[in-house]
Short mmCIF file of C-alpha atoms in Angstrom, two decimals:
data_model
loop_
_atom_site.label_atom_id
_atom_site.label_comp_id
_atom_site.label_asym_id
_atom_site.label_seq_id
_atom_site.Cartn_x
_atom_site.Cartn_y
_atom_site.Cartn_z
CA UNK A 275 10.64 15.13 15.41
CA UNK A 276 12.28 11.90 16.57
CA UNK A 277 10.73 10.69 19.80
CA UNK A 278 7.97 13.33 19.74
CA UNK A 279 4.58 11.78 20.52
CA UNK A 280 2.62 14.33 18.48
CA UNK A 281 2.89 17.68 16.74
CA UNK A 282 -0.28 19.76 16.41
CA UNK A 283 -0.96 23.50 16.51
CA UNK A 284 -2.46 23.67 20.00
CA UNK A 285 -4.26 21.28 22.33
CA UNK A 286 -6.38 24.27 23.40
CA UNK A 287 -8.35 23.71 20.18
CA UNK A 288 -9.39 20.21 21.27
CA UNK A 289 -12.81 21.15 22.71
CA UNK A 290 -14.01 22.56 19.39
CA UNK A 291 -12.49 19.59 17.57
CA UNK A 292 -14.26 17.10 19.82
CA UNK A 293 -17.62 18.79 19.17
CA UNK A 294 -17.12 18.77 15.39
CA UNK A 295 -15.86 15.17 15.34
CA UNK A 296 -18.98 14.11 17.24
CA UNK A 297 -21.15 16.04 14.79
CA UNK A 298 -19.51 14.29 11.85
CA UNK A 299 -19.81 10.92 13.58
CA UNK A 300 -23.58 11.33 13.87
CA UNK A 301 -23.73 11.66 10.09
CA UNK A 302 -21.50 8.65 9.39
CA UNK A 303 -23.78 5.74 10.42
CA UNK A 304 -22.00 3.12 8.32
CA UNK A 305 -18.62 3.87 9.82
CA UNK A 306 -20.15 4.02 13.29
CA UNK A 307 -21.63 0.53 12.78
CA UNK A 308 -18.27 -0.75 11.58
CA UNK A 309 -16.59 0.77 14.63
CA UNK A 310 -19.01 -1.02 16.95
CA UNK A 311 -18.19 -4.35 15.28
CA UNK A 312 -14.47 -3.58 15.36
CA UNK A 313 -14.60 -2.73 19.06
CA UNK A 314 -16.15 -6.12 19.70
CA UNK A 315 -14.13 -8.34 17.34
CA UNK A 316 -10.74 -6.51 17.23
CA UNK A 317 -9.88 -7.68 13.65
CA UNK A 318 -6.83 -5.39 13.54
CA UNK A 319 -5.42 -6.35 16.93
CA UNK A 320 -1.72 -5.53 17.21
CA UNK A 321 -1.47 -4.08 13.68
CA UNK A 322 0.62 -0.92 13.30
CA UNK A 323 -1.02 1.52 10.88
CA UNK A 324 0.39 4.87 9.74
CA UNK A 325 -1.89 7.09 7.67
CA UNK A 326 -1.01 10.12 5.55
CA UNK A 327 -4.42 11.67 4.83
CA UNK A 328 -6.31 14.94 4.96
CA UNK A 329 -6.70 15.62 8.69
CA UNK A 330 -10.41 16.36 8.99
CA UNK A 331 -13.29 15.38 11.26
CA UNK A 332 -14.16 12.54 8.88
CA UNK A 333 -10.59 11.22 8.98
CA UNK A 334 -10.67 11.55 12.76
CA UNK A 335 -13.57 9.08 12.90
CA UNK A 336 -11.68 6.78 10.55
CA UNK A 337 -8.72 6.80 12.94
CA UNK A 338 -11.03 6.11 15.89
CA UNK A 339 -12.46 3.11 14.04
CA UNK A 340 -9.05 1.64 13.23
CA UNK A 341 -7.94 2.19 16.84
CA UNK A 342 -11.08 0.53 18.21
CA UNK A 343 -10.40 -2.39 15.87
CA UNK A 344 -7.18 -3.02 17.78
CA UNK A 345 -4.73 -1.20 15.52
CA UNK A 346 -1.89 0.99 16.80
CA UNK A 347 -2.52 4.04 14.62
CA UNK A 348 -0.76 7.31 13.81
CA UNK A 349 -1.80 10.10 11.46
CA UNK A 350 0.07 12.76 9.51
CA UNK A 351 -1.36 15.30 7.07
CA UNK A 352 -1.22 14.71 3.33
CA UNK A 353 -1.91 18.37 2.51
CA UNK A 354 -0.65 21.23 4.71
CA UNK A 355 -3.57 23.42 3.64
CA UNK A 356 -6.39 20.99 4.47
CA UNK A 357 -5.49 20.16 8.07
CA UNK A 358 -8.21 21.03 10.59
CA UNK A 359 -6.15 21.94 13.64
CA UNK A 360 -9.02 21.46 16.10
CA UNK A 361 -9.68 17.91 14.87
CA UNK A 362 -5.97 17.10 15.13
CA UNK A 363 -5.86 18.45 18.68
CA UNK A 364 -8.89 16.43 19.77
CA UNK A 365 -7.44 13.21 18.36
CA UNK A 366 -4.33 13.74 20.45
CA UNK A 367 -5.96 14.88 23.69
CA UNK A 368 -9.25 12.95 23.72
CA UNK A 369 -8.45 9.84 21.69
CA UNK A 370 -4.74 9.47 22.55
CA UNK A 371 -3.94 9.02 18.86
CA UNK A 372 -0.57 10.42 17.70
CA UNK A 373 -1.09 13.13 15.08
CA UNK A 374 1.59 15.03 13.16
CA UNK A 375 -0.12 17.80 11.22
CA UNK A 376 -0.37 21.60 11.36
CA UNK A 377 -2.32 23.72 8.92
CA UNK A 378 0.05 25.81 6.79
CA UNK A 379 3.19 23.89 7.77
CA UNK A 380 6.22 24.38 5.54
CA UNK A 381 7.94 21.71 3.46
CA UNK A 382 10.50 20.81 6.11
CA UNK A 383 7.87 20.33 8.80
CA UNK A 384 5.67 18.38 6.37
CA UNK A 385 8.41 15.85 5.69
CA UNK A 386 9.35 15.73 9.35
CA UNK A 387 5.77 14.64 10.00
CA UNK A 388 6.00 11.93 7.32
CA UNK A 389 9.18 10.67 8.95
CA UNK A 390 7.50 10.62 12.35
CA UNK A 391 4.77 8.39 10.94
CA UNK A 392 7.33 5.99 9.44
CA UNK A 393 9.46 6.01 12.60
CA UNK A 394 6.65 3.98 14.16
CA UNK A 395 7.53 1.06 11.83
CA UNK A 396 4.04 0.59 10.35
CA UNK A 397 2.86 -2.72 8.94
CA UNK A 398 0.09 -1.07 6.91
CA UNK A 399 0.03 2.43 5.40
CA UNK A 400 -2.86 4.56 4.18
CA UNK A 401 -1.77 7.19 1.70
CA UNK A 402 -3.14 10.16 -0.23
CA UNK A 403 -0.76 11.00 -3.04
CA UNK A 404 1.87 8.32 -2.32
CA UNK A 405 4.25 10.67 -0.47
CA UNK A 406 4.45 8.28 2.49
CA UNK A 407 5.15 5.23 0.31
CA UNK A 408 7.70 7.14 -1.76
CA UNK A 409 9.59 8.10 1.40
CA UNK A 410 9.33 4.48 2.52
CA UNK A 411 11.12 3.41 -0.67
CA UNK A 412 13.88 6.01 -0.36
CA UNK A 413 14.97 7.13 3.10
CA UNK A 414 13.20 4.24 4.86
CA UNK A 415 13.88 1.48 2.33
CA UNK A 416 15.23 -0.77 5.09
CA UNK A 417 11.70 -0.81 6.59
CA UNK A 418 9.92 -1.79 3.36
CA UNK A 419 9.96 -5.55 4.19
CA UNK A 420 8.04 -4.78 7.39
CA UNK A 421 5.05 -3.39 5.45
CA UNK A 422 2.31 -5.91 4.74
CA UNK A 423 0.13 -3.70 2.54
CA UNK A 424 -0.52 -0.13 1.50
CA UNK A 425 -3.73 1.60 0.42
CA UNK A 426 -3.78 4.63 -1.88
CA UNK A 427 -6.91 6.71 -2.33
CA UNK A 428 -6.00 9.12 -5.15
CA UNK A 429 -5.44 8.76 -8.88
CA UNK A 430 -2.22 10.75 -8.56
CA UNK A 431 -0.89 8.30 -6.01
CA UNK A 432 -1.88 5.29 -8.10
CA UNK A 433 -0.04 6.74 -11.10
CA UNK A 434 3.11 7.10 -8.99
CA UNK A 435 2.77 3.54 -7.70
CA UNK A 436 2.26 2.17 -11.21
CA UNK A 437 5.40 3.97 -12.37
CA UNK A 438 7.32 2.33 -9.50
CA UNK A 439 5.84 -1.05 -10.44
CA UNK A 440 6.87 -0.64 -14.09
CA UNK A 441 10.44 0.08 -12.94
CA UNK A 442 10.36 -2.93 -10.56
CA UNK A 443 10.96 -0.45 -7.72
CA UNK A 444 7.84 -1.27 -5.70
CA UNK A 445 9.24 -3.27 -2.78
CA UNK A 446 6.28 -3.41 -0.41
CA UNK A 447 5.55 -7.07 0.39
CA UNK A 448 2.15 -8.41 -0.70
CA UNK A 449 2.02 -5.86 -3.51
CA UNK A 450 5.45 -5.56 -5.15
CA UNK A 451 6.44 -9.24 -4.73
CA UNK A 452 3.05 -10.44 -5.99
CA UNK A 453 3.63 -8.60 -9.25
CA UNK A 454 7.12 -10.08 -9.57
CA UNK A 455 5.92 -13.61 -8.80
CA UNK A 456 3.10 -13.26 -11.32
CA UNK A 457 5.57 -12.19 -14.01
CA UNK A 458 7.84 -15.17 -13.24
CA UNK A 459 4.85 -17.53 -13.32
CA UNK A 460 3.78 -16.25 -16.74
CA UNK A 461 7.37 -16.42 -17.99
CA UNK A 462 7.81 -20.02 -16.90
CA UNK A 463 4.36 -21.19 -18.05
CA UNK A 464 4.75 -19.70 -21.53
CA UNK A 465 8.30 -21.03 -21.85
CA UNK A 466 7.12 -24.53 -20.85
CA UNK A 467 4.27 -24.48 -23.35
CA UNK A 468 6.36 -23.17 -26.23
CA UNK A 469 9.26 -25.55 -25.64
CA UNK A 470 6.94 -28.56 -25.27
CA UNK A 471 5.41 -27.66 -28.63
CA UNK A 472 8.83 -27.90 -30.26
CA UNK A 473 9.43 -24.19 -30.76
CA UNK A 474 13.16 -23.37 -30.81
CA UNK A 475 14.35 -21.62 -27.67
CA UNK A 476 15.30 -18.31 -29.30
CA UNK A 477 11.94 -18.07 -31.06
CA UNK A 478 10.13 -19.13 -27.89
CA UNK A 479 11.75 -16.30 -25.94
CA UNK A 480 10.25 -13.81 -28.40
CA UNK A 481 6.77 -14.93 -27.36
CA UNK A 482 7.70 -15.30 -23.69
CA UNK A 483 8.84 -11.66 -23.49
CA UNK A 484 5.42 -10.29 -24.35
CA UNK A 485 3.62 -12.78 -22.11
CA UNK A 486 5.27 -11.62 -18.87
CA UNK A 487 2.95 -8.61 -18.63
CA UNK A 488 5.73 -6.55 -17.05
CA UNK A 489 7.91 -4.11 -19.00
CA UNK A 490 10.95 -4.81 -16.82
CA UNK A 491 10.73 -8.57 -17.32
CA UNK A 492 9.87 -8.11 -20.99
CA UNK A 493 13.05 -6.12 -21.62
CA UNK A 494 15.05 -8.63 -19.58
CA UNK A 495 13.75 -11.59 -21.64
CA UNK A 496 14.57 -9.79 -24.88
CA UNK A 497 18.12 -9.30 -23.63
CA UNK A 498 18.21 -12.99 -22.61
CA UNK A 499 17.09 -13.95 -26.11
CA UNK A 500 19.97 -12.01 -27.65
CA UNK A 501 22.47 -13.71 -25.30
CA UNK A 502 21.04 -17.18 -25.96
CA UNK A 503 21.22 -16.58 -29.72
CA UNK A 504 25.01 -16.15 -29.37
CA UNK A 505 25.41 -19.46 -27.55
CA UNK A 506 24.88 -18.43 -23.93
CA UNK A 507 23.03 -20.91 -21.70
CA UNK A 508 19.53 -19.83 -20.70
CA UNK A 509 20.29 -20.26 -17.01
CA UNK A 510 23.33 -17.97 -17.28
CA UNK A 511 21.35 -15.37 -19.23
CA UNK A 512 18.67 -15.42 -16.52
CA UNK A 513 21.27 -14.94 -13.78
CA UNK A 514 22.67 -11.92 -15.62
CA UNK A 515 19.33 -10.10 -15.35
CA UNK A 516 19.30 -10.28 -11.54
CA UNK A 517 15.50 -10.66 -11.62
CA UNK A 518 15.08 -14.39 -11.08
CA UNK A 519 15.48 -16.13 -7.69
CA UNK A 520 18.26 -18.70 -7.34
CA UNK A 521 15.73 -21.53 -7.12
CA UNK A 522 14.34 -20.62 -10.55
CA UNK A 523 17.81 -20.37 -12.07
CA UNK A 524 18.81 -23.75 -10.62
CA UNK A 525 15.68 -25.50 -11.88
CA UNK A 526 16.21 -24.08 -15.36
CA UNK A 527 19.83 -25.28 -15.24
CA UNK A 528 18.65 -28.80 -14.32
CA UNK A 529 16.16 -28.66 -17.20
CA UNK A 530 18.83 -27.66 -19.67
CA UNK A 531 21.26 -30.36 -18.52
CA UNK A 532 18.65 -33.14 -18.44
CA UNK A 533 16.82 -32.17 -21.61
CA UNK A 534 13.60 -31.52 -19.71
CA UNK A 535 13.41 -27.74 -19.88
CA UNK A 536 9.67 -27.82 -20.54
CA UNK A 537 9.05 -29.98 -17.46
CA UNK A 538 11.22 -27.88 -15.14
CA UNK A 539 9.69 -24.65 -16.42
CA UNK A 540 6.25 -26.10 -15.81
CA UNK A 541 7.17 -26.91 -12.20
CA UNK A 542 8.44 -23.37 -11.69
CA UNK A 543 5.19 -21.98 -13.12
CA UNK A 544 3.04 -24.21 -10.89
CA UNK A 545 4.98 -23.17 -7.79
CA UNK A 546 4.75 -19.44 -8.48
CA UNK A 547 1.10 -19.60 -9.52
CA UNK A 548 0.34 -21.14 -6.13
CA UNK A 549 2.45 -18.47 -4.41
CA UNK A 550 0.49 -15.70 -6.14
CA UNK A 551 -2.86 -17.29 -5.24
CA UNK A 552 -1.86 -17.65 -1.58
CA UNK A 553 -0.55 -14.09 -1.38
CA UNK A 554 -3.72 -12.65 -2.94
CA UNK A 555 -5.88 -14.63 -0.50
CA UNK A 556 -3.81 -13.37 2.44
CA UNK A 557 -3.98 -9.79 1.21
CA UNK A 558 -7.76 -10.02 0.74
CA UNK A 559 -8.32 -11.24 4.30
CA UNK A 560 -6.10 -8.43 5.63
CA UNK A 561 -7.64 -5.62 3.59
CA UNK A 562 -11.30 -6.60 3.93
CA UNK A 563 -11.80 -4.83 7.29
CA UNK A 564 -9.79 -1.84 6.05
CA UNK A 565 -11.98 -1.57 2.95
CA UNK A 566 -15.10 -1.66 5.13
CA UNK A 567 -13.77 1.30 7.09
CA UNK A 568 -12.87 3.29 3.96
CA UNK A 569 -16.35 2.72 2.52
CA UNK A 570 -17.86 3.90 5.79
CA UNK A 571 -15.83 7.11 5.57
CA UNK A 572 -16.92 7.70 1.97
CA UNK A 573 -20.59 7.25 2.76
CA UNK A 574 -20.35 9.50 5.82
CA UNK A 575 -18.51 12.17 3.84
CA UNK A 576 -21.25 12.16 1.19
CA UNK A 577 -23.94 12.55 3.83
CA UNK A 578 -22.08 15.47 5.43
CA UNK A 579 -21.51 17.10 2.04
CA UNK A 580 -25.27 16.91 1.36
CA UNK A 581 -26.50 18.22 4.70
CA UNK A 582 -23.86 20.78 5.66
CA UNK A 583 -25.04 23.43 3.14
CA UNK A 584 -28.60 22.99 4.43
CA UNK A 585 -27.51 23.57 8.03
CA UNK A 586 -25.47 26.60 7.02
CA UNK A 587 -28.45 28.02 5.11
CA UNK A 588 -30.64 27.50 8.17
CA UNK A 589 -28.23 29.38 10.39
CA UNK A 590 -28.22 32.32 7.96
CA UNK A 591 -32.01 32.46 7.84
#
C-alpha cells in the first residue's frame, strides 16, 4: 500500500456515489453552511488530517468540508462491512480525496489501509474505535509527537483511550502530555501545601499520592514514600520513577538542600498549572472548527435518518 494514492473497489462506481453524496448534502444544511464558511476562511489551512471512519455519503460530505477548510485529508474505513464503495469512488475521482476502503476487505487489507492513512504523517486524527490511534502508538510510535490532537467518536474507542491514559501510554501531544502535566501540578501543589503546614514528608506523601488523580502517578508516589521512609532523598526517589522531568527533579533537589521544599514545590506547581492552561486553550482553538464540522454531520445524519424511510415508502407506493 506504500505510495498508493488510493484503494477503492472501482472508480466506475463514482457516478452513483456522486449522486448520493449530493442527495445527502442537500439534507445536511448545517454542515453545508459550515463548509461555506470554511471555504472562505480556511481555518484548517495546511493541516494534515487522517480519518478512520465509516465511509458513507455523510462522511464524504465531512471530508469535503475539512478539505474546503484548507486541510490535507485522507480517509480509511473503520468497519469493512459499512463502506459504501460508490461514495469512496466519488471522493477519489470527483473530490481528489485519498480514500483507502473497500467493502468486505479482509483483516490484512484493513490494516494496510490504516497504515496508508498514517503514512501521510497526520497532525490530527479522527477515529471510530481507536484502531488508528492504537496503531499510531505501536507500529508508528515515532510519529506520535507529530500529532496535535485526536478525536474519537465511539464509547468503545474512549474506553481504549482511557485504558492507555491510565497506563501512561497515551503519547499524543496535547492530550497525553496535558494529563501528565496536570498530575505533576497536583503532585507539586499538594506537596507544597502539606509541607508548609508542617506535615512530615512521609505522611505528606500519603496524601499526595491520592491527589495526583492518576493511577500511574499514585502508585509511583506510594513507592517514593516507601523509599523516603528508609532514608532515600525525595529527589532520588522521584528520579527512580522515570515520570518526572529533569527540571522538576532539580528544583526538588534545590528545595531539599536549601530547606525550602515547600517553596520549590509551589514554583513547580505554578509552572505546570500555567502549562496545562495554555495547552487546553491551544487545543480548544484547534478543535473548535473540527467540532463544528462533527456537529454538522450529526445533524445531517439525523435529518437523513428521518426522511429516508419516507422517501422509500413513497417509491413503494
